[in-house]
Coordinates of C-alpha atoms in Angstrom, one line a residue:
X8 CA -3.4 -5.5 -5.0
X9 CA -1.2 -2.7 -3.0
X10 CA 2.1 -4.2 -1.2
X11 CA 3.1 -0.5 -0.8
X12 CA 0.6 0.1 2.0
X13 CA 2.1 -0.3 6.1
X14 CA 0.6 -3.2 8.1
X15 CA 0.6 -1.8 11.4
X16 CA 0.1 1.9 13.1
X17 CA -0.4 3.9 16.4
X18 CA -2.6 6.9 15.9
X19 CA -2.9 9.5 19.0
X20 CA -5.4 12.3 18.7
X21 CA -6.4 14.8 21.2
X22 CA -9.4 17.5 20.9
X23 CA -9.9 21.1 22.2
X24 CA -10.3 19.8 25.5
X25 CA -6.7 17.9 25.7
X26 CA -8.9 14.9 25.9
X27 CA -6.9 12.4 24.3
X28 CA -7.6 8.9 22.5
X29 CA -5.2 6.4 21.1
X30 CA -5.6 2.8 19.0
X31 CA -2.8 0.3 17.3
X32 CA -4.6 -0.5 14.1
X33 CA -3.5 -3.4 11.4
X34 CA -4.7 -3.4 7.8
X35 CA -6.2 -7.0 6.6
X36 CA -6.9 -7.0 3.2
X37 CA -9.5 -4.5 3.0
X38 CA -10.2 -4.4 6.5
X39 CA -9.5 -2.0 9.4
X40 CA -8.9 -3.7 13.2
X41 CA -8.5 -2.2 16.0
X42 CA -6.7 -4.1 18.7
X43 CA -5.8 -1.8 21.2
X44 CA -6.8 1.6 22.5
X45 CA -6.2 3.5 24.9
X46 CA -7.9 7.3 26.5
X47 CA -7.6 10.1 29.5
X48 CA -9.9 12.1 30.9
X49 CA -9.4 16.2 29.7
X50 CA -6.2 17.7 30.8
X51 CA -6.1 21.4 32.4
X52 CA -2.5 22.0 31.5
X53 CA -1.6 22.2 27.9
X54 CA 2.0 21.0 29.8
X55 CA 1.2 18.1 30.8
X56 CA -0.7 16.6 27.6
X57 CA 2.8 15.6 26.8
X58 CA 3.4 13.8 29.5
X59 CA -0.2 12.2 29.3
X60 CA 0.3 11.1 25.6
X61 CA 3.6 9.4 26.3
X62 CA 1.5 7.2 29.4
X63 CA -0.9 5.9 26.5
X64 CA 1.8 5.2 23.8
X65 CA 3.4 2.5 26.1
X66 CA 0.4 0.6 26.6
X67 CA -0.5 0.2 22.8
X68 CA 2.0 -2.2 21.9
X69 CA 4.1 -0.6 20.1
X70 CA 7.2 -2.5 17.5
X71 CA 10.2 -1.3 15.8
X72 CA 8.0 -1.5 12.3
X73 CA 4.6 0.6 13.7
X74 CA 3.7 3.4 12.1
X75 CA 3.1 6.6 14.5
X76 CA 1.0 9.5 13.8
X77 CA -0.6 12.1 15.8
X78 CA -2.4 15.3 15.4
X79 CA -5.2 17.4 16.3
X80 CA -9.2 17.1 16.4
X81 CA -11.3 20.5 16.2
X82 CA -11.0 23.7 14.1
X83 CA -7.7 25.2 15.4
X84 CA -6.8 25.6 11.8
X85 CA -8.2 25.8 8.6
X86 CA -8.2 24.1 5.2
X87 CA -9.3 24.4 1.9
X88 CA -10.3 22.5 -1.1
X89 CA -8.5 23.8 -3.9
X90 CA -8.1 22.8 -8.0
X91 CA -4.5 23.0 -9.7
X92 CA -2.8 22.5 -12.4
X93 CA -1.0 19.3 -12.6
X94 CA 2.3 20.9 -11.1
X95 CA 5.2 19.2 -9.3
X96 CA 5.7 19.6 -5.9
X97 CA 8.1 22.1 -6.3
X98 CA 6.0 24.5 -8.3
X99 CA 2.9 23.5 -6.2
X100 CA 4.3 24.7 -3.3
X101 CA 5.6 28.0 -4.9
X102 CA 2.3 28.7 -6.8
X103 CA 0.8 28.0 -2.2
X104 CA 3.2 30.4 -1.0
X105 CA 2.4 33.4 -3.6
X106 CA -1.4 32.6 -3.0
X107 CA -1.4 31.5 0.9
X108 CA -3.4 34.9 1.6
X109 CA -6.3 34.4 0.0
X110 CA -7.3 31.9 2.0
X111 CA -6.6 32.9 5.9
X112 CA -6.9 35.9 7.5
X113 CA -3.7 35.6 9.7
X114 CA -0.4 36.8 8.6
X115 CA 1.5 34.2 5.9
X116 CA 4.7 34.4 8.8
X117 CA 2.7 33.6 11.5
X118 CA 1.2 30.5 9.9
X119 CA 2.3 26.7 8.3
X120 CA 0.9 25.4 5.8
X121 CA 1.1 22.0 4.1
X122 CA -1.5 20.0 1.2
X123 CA -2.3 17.1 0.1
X124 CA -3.2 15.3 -3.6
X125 CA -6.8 14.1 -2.6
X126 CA -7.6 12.9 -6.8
X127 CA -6.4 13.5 -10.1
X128 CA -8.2 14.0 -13.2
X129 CA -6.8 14.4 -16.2
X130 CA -4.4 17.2 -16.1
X131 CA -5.8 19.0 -13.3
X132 CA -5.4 17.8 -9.0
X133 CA -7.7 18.3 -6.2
X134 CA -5.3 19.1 -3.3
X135 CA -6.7 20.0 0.3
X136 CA -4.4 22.6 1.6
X137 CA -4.5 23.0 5.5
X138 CA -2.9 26.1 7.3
X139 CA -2.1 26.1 10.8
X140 CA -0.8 28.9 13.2
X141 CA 3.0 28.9 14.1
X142 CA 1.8 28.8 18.1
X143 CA -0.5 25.9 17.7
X144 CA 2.0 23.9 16.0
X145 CA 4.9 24.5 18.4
X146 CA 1.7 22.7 20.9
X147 CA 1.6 20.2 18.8
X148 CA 4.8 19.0 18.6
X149 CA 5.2 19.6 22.3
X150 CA 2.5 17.1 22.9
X151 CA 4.3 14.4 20.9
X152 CA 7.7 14.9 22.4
X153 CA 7.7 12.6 24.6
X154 CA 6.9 9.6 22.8
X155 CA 10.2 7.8 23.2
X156 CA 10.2 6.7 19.4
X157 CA 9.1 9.9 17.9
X158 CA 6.3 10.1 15.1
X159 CA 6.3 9.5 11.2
X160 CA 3.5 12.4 10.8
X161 CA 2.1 14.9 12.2
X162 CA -1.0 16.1 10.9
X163 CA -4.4 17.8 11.4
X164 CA -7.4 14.8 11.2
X165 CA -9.1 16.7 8.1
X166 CA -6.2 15.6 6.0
X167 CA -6.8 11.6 6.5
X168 CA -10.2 12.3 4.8
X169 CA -10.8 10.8 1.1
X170 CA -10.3 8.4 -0.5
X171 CA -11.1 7.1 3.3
X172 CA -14.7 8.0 3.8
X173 CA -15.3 9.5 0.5
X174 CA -18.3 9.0 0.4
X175 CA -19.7 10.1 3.7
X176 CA -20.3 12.9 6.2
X177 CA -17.6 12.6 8.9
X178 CA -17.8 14.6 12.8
X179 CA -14.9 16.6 13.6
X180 CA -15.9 17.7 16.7
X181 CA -14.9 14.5 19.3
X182 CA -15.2 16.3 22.2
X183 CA -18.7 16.4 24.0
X184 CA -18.5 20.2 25.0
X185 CA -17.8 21.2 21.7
X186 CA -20.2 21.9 18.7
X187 CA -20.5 19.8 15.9
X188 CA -18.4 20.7 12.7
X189 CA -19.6 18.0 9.7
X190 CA -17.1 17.5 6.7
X191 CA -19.8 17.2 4.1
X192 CA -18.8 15.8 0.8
X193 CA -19.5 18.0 -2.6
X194 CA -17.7 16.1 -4.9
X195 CA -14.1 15.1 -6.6
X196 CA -13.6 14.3 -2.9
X197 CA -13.9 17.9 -1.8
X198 CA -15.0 18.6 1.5
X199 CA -17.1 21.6 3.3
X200 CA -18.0 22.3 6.4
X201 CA -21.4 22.6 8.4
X202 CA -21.1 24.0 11.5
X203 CA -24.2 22.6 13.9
X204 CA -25.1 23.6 17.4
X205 CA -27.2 20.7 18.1
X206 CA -26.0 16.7 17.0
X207 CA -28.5 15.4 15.2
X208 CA -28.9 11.2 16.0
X209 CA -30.6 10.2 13.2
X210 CA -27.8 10.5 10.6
X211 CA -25.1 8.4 8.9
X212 CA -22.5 10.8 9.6
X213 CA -19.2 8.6 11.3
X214 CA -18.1 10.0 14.3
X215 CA -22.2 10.4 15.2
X216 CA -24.5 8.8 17.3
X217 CA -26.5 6.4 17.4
X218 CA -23.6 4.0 15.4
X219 CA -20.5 6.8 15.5
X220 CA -18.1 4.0 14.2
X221 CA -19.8 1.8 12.4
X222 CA -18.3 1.2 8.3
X223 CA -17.8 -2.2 6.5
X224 CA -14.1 -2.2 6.6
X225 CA -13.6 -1.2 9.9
X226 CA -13.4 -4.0 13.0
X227 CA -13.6 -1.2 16.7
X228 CA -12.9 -4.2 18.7
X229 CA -14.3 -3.7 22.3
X230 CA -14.9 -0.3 21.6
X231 CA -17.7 -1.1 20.4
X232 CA -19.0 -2.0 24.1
X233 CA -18.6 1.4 25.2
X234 CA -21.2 4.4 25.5
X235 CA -21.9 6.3 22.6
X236 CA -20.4 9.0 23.2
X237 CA -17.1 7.9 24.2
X238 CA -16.5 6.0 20.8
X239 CA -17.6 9.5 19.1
X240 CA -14.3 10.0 21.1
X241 CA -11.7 7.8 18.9
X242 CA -13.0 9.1 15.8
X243 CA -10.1 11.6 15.2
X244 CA -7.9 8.6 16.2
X245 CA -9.4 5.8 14.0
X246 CA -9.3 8.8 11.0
X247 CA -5.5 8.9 11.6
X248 CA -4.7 5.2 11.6
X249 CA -6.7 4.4 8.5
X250 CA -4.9 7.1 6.5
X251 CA -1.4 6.0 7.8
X252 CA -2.8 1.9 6.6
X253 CA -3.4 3.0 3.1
X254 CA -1.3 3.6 0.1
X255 CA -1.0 7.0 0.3
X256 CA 0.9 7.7 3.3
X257 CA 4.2 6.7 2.2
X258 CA 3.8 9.1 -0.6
X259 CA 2.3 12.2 0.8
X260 CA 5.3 11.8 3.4
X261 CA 7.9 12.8 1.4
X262 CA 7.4 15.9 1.2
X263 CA 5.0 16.6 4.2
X264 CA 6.3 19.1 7.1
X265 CA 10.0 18.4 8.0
X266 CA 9.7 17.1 11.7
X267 CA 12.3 18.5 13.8
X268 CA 15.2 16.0 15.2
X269 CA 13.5 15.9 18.5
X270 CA 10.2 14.2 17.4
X271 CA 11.1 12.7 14.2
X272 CA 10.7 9.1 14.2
X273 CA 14.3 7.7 15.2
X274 CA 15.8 4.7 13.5
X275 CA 16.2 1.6 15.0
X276 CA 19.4 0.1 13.9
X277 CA 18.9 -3.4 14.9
X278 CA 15.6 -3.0 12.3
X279 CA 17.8 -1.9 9.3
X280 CA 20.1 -4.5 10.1
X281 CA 17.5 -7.3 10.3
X282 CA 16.4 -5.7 6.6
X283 CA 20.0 -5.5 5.3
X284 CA 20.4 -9.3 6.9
X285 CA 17.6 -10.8 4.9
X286 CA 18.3 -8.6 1.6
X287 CA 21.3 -10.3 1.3
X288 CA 19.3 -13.8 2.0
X289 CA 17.1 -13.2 -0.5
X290 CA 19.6 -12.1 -3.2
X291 CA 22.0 -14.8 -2.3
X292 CA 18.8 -17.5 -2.6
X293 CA 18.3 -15.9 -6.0
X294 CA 22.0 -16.6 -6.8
X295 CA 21.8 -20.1 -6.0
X296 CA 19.3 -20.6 -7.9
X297 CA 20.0 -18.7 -11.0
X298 CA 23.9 -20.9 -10.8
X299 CA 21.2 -24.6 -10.1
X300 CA 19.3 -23.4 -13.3
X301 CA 22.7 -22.3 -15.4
X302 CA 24.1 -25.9 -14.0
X303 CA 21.0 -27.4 -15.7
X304 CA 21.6 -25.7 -18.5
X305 CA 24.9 -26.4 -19.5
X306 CA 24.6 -30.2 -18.2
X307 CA 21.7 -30.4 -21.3
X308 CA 24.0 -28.7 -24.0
X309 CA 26.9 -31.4 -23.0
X310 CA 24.2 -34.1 -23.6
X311 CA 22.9 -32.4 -26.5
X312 CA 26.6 -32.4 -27.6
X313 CA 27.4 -36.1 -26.9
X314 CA 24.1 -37.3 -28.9
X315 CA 25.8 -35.1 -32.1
X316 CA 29.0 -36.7 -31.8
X317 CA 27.2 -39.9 -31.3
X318 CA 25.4 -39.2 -34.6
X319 CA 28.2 -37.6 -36.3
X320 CA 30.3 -41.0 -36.1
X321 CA 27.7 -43.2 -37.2
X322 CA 27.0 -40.9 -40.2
X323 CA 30.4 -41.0 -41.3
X324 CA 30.6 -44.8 -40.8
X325 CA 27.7 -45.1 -43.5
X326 CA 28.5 -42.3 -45.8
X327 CA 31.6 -39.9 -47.0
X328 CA 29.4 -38.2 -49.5
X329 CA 29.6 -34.3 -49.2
X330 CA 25.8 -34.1 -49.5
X331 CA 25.3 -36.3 -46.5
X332 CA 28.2 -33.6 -44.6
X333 CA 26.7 -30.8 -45.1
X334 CA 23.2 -32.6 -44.3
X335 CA 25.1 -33.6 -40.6
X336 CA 26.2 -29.8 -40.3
X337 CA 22.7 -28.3 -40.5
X338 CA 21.3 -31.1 -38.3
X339 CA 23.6 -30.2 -35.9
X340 CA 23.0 -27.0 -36.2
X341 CA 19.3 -27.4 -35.8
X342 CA 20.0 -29.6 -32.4
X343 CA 21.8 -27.1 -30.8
X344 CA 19.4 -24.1 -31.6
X345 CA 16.2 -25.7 -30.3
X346 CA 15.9 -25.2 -26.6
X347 CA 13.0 -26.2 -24.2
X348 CA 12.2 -24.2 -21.3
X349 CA 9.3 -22.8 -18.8
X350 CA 9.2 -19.3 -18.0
X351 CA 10.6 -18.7 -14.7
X352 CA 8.8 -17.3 -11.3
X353 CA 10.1 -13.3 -11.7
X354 CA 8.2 -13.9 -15.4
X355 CA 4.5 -15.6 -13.8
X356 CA 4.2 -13.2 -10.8
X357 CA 4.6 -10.2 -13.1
X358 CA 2.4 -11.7 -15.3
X359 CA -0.2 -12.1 -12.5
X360 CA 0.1 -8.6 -10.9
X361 CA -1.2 -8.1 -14.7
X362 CA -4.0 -10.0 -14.6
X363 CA -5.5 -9.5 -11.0
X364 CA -7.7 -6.4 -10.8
X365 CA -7.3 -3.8 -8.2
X366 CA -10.7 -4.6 -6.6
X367 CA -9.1 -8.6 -5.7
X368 CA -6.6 -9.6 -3.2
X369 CA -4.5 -12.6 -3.4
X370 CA -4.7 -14.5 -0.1
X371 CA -2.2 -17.4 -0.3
X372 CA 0.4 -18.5 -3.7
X373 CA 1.8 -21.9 -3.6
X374 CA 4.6 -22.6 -6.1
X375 CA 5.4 -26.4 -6.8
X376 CA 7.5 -27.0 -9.4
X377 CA 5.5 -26.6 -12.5
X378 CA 2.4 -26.3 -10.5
X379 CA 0.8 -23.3 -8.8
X380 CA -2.3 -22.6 -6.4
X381 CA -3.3 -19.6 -5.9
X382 CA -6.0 -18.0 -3.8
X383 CA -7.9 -14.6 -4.5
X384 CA -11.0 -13.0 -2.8
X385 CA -13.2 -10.2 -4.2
X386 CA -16.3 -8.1 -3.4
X387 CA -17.4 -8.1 -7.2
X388 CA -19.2 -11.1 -8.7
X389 CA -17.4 -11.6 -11.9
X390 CA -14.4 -10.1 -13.4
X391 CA -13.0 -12.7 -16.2
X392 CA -10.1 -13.5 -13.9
X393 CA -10.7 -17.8 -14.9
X394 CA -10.3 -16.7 -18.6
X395 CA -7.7 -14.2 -18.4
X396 CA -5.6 -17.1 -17.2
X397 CA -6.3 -19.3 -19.8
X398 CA -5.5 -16.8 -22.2
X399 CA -2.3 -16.5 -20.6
X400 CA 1.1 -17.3 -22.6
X401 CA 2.1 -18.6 -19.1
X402 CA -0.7 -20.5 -17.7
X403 CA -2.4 -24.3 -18.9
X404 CA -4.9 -26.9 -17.4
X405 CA -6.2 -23.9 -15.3
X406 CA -9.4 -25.1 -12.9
X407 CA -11.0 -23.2 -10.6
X408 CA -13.4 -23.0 -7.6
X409 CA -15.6 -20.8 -6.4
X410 CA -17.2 -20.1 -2.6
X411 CA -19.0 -17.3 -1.4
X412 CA -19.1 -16.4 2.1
X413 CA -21.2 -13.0 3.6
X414 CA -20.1 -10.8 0.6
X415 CA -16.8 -11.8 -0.6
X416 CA -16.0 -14.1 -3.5
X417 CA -13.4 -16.5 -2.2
X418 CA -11.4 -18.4 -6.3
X419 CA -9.2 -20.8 -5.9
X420 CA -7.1 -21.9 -8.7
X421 CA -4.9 -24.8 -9.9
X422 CA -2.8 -24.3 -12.8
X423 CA 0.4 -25.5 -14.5
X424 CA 3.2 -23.5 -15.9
X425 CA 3.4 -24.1 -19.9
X426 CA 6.3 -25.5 -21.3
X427 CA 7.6 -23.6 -24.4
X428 CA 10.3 -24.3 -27.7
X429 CA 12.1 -21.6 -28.9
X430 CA 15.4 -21.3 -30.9
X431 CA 17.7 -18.9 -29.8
X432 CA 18.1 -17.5 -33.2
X433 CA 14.3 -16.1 -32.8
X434 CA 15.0 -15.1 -29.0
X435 CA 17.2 -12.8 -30.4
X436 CA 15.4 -11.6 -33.1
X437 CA 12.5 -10.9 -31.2
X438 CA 14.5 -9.0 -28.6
X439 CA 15.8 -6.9 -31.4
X440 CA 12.4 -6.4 -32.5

């Protein structure tokens, strides 16, 4: 279950030709959709793809909390596939810069380079390093400046590859006058290239005839009406979006290349404050009801505390032996340590993230006072999720039901929140524990 991942983006990609494609993409559960796209014909003037961009960003819808990222299609740069140490960014981009000859033949000051992590195994990391020429850079960021909102990233389409399309041969060539270049997979989701003259039509590369965009998780919308060649067309585009959608993006960001002011994505102001506005909602709902649930509490000591007194003076009515006083004492004593309570919703919804596997997506939680429905979907037939919850310290009377519909596994769950005795002389030893 990711919550870290962005549910909305505008990816712009252009190829050798300044032809230029565009889509606004949203992330549903483990699907891709597009819902809007947008392309021009080639431009003959690398001044006026600017201009031409800018014409197709305001006809993709875009809002305050889209994601925008642009870059180019083709082989105007290079990249490689390299194995490192398990470094820190710092010291990663250090041990780049002393190596950065090895692997281009232009000068280290006439170039920029960035990477990124594409897996992790044990103490090494597969990075894919990507160096582009000072000139074509200064193109690129030309190109994007005159989106009114500026961009989040700016990056060559080789870097959205893996984990997206791991697992397949991907075109990098979208333009039809150009020859095809194939990123081949060859493992711990390194790539290579094959250079091809002719496009061969009876492949399952993506971005290739006779299906170029057809995958499982990804919804093309009406593109899917058009020619085949034109959808070979978006696939630099569709690469884009799908890498700004997953989990990844947010992280490689932060220490991608620094954007200059002019194309950086501006803030909107009225969107922090609409965040700041319903931060302080949420914390001020928590208040309330932490000071309700305190309220509670206190009201069931004073009852607690009027049943002892109530007892106390019918005890000493009966009896004024010391046995029977010291007897009271410890009862009393006893009344006031034993507590009844359920554990509270920050405590079940950690306890869940816990529980739920990666592979399963929650599509709906319902929380009614002690009770709770819950709905998950999965592409795996069985996973143990029923009897992990009835193992649960949190969870009793749990029933479920199962549908299936194409290939996902929709559960749906009823359960109750246990209620629990404790003394507060054990909570405290077990917190010291």
């Amino acid at each position: 279950m990711s919550f870290l991942s962005n549910k909305s983006c505008i990816a712009i990609a252009w190829d050798g030709d300044n032809h230029c494609c565009g889509v606004h993409m949203q992330k549903n559960g483990r699907k891709y959709i597009v819902n809007d796209f947008w392309q021009n014909e080639s431009v003959t003037r690398k001044n006026l793809l600017s201009t031409v961009i800018s014409e197709g960003f305001s006809s993709l819808g875009y809002q305050e909390d889209t994601i925008v990222i642009a870059g180019g299609t083709g082989f105007s740069y290079t990249f490689s596939d390299i194995t490192m140490p398990r470094l820190s960014h710092k010291d990663l981009q250090s041990a780049l810069e002393y190596e950065i000859d090895k692997y281009t033949p232009i000068a280290s000051e006439d170039t920029i380079y960035e990477y990124r992590v594409i897996s992790e195994k044990e103490d090494k990391l597969n990075i894919r390093l990507v160096i582009i020429p000072k000139e074509e850079w200064e193109d690129w960021n030309k190109a994007v400046s005159a989106i009114p909102c500026g961009v989040d990233m700016l990056m060559p389409t080789i870097l959205a590859l893996d984990p997206i399309l791991s697992n397949r041969s991907v075109n990098l060539s979208s333009s039809a006058n150009q020859n095809c270049f194939i990123a081949t997979s060859i493992g711990d989701s390194k790539r290579e290239i094959i250079f091809s003259k002719e496009k061969d039509k009876n492949n399952n590369t993506f971005g290739l005839s006779p299906s170029p965009l057809e995958d499982k998780h990804l919804q093309i919308g009406e593109i899917e009406g058009m020619e085949e060649e034109e959808q070979e067309r978006f696939t630099g585009a569709i690469l884009l979006g799908g890498y700004a959608l997953g989990h990844r993006f947010n992280k490689d960001k932060k220490h991608w290349i620094k954007l200059s002011s002019e194309i950086r994505k501006k803030k909107r102001w009225s969107f922090i404050l609409i965040n700041i506005l319903l931060t302080l909602y949420l914390l001020s709902l928590l208040g309330f009801v932490g000071y309700t649930k305190y309220n509670n509490y206190l009201k069931k000591i004073k009852t607690i505390d009027t049943q002892i007194t109530f007892i106390g003076e019918k005890i000493k009515k009966n009896t004024i032996k010391k046995t029977d006083n010291e007897a009271l004492s410890e009862y009393k004593k006893q009344i006031r340590e034993v507590m009844r309570d359920r554990p509270g919703m920050a405590n079940c919804l950690t306890e869940l993230t816990h529980l739920i596997d990666d592979n399963m997506w929650s599509k709906y939680l319902r929380w009614s006072g002690d009770r709770v429905n819950l709905s998950l979907e999965t592409e795996t037939d069985d996973i143990g999720i029923i009897q992990k919850l009835e193992e649960s310290p949190y969870f009793i009377d749990v029933t479920a039901r199962k549908t299936r519909k194409n290939e996902i596994l929709n559960i749906t769950v009823d359960m109750n929140i246990k209620e629990r005795f404790f003394t507060e002389t054990s909570e405290k030893e077990k917190n010291n524990e």
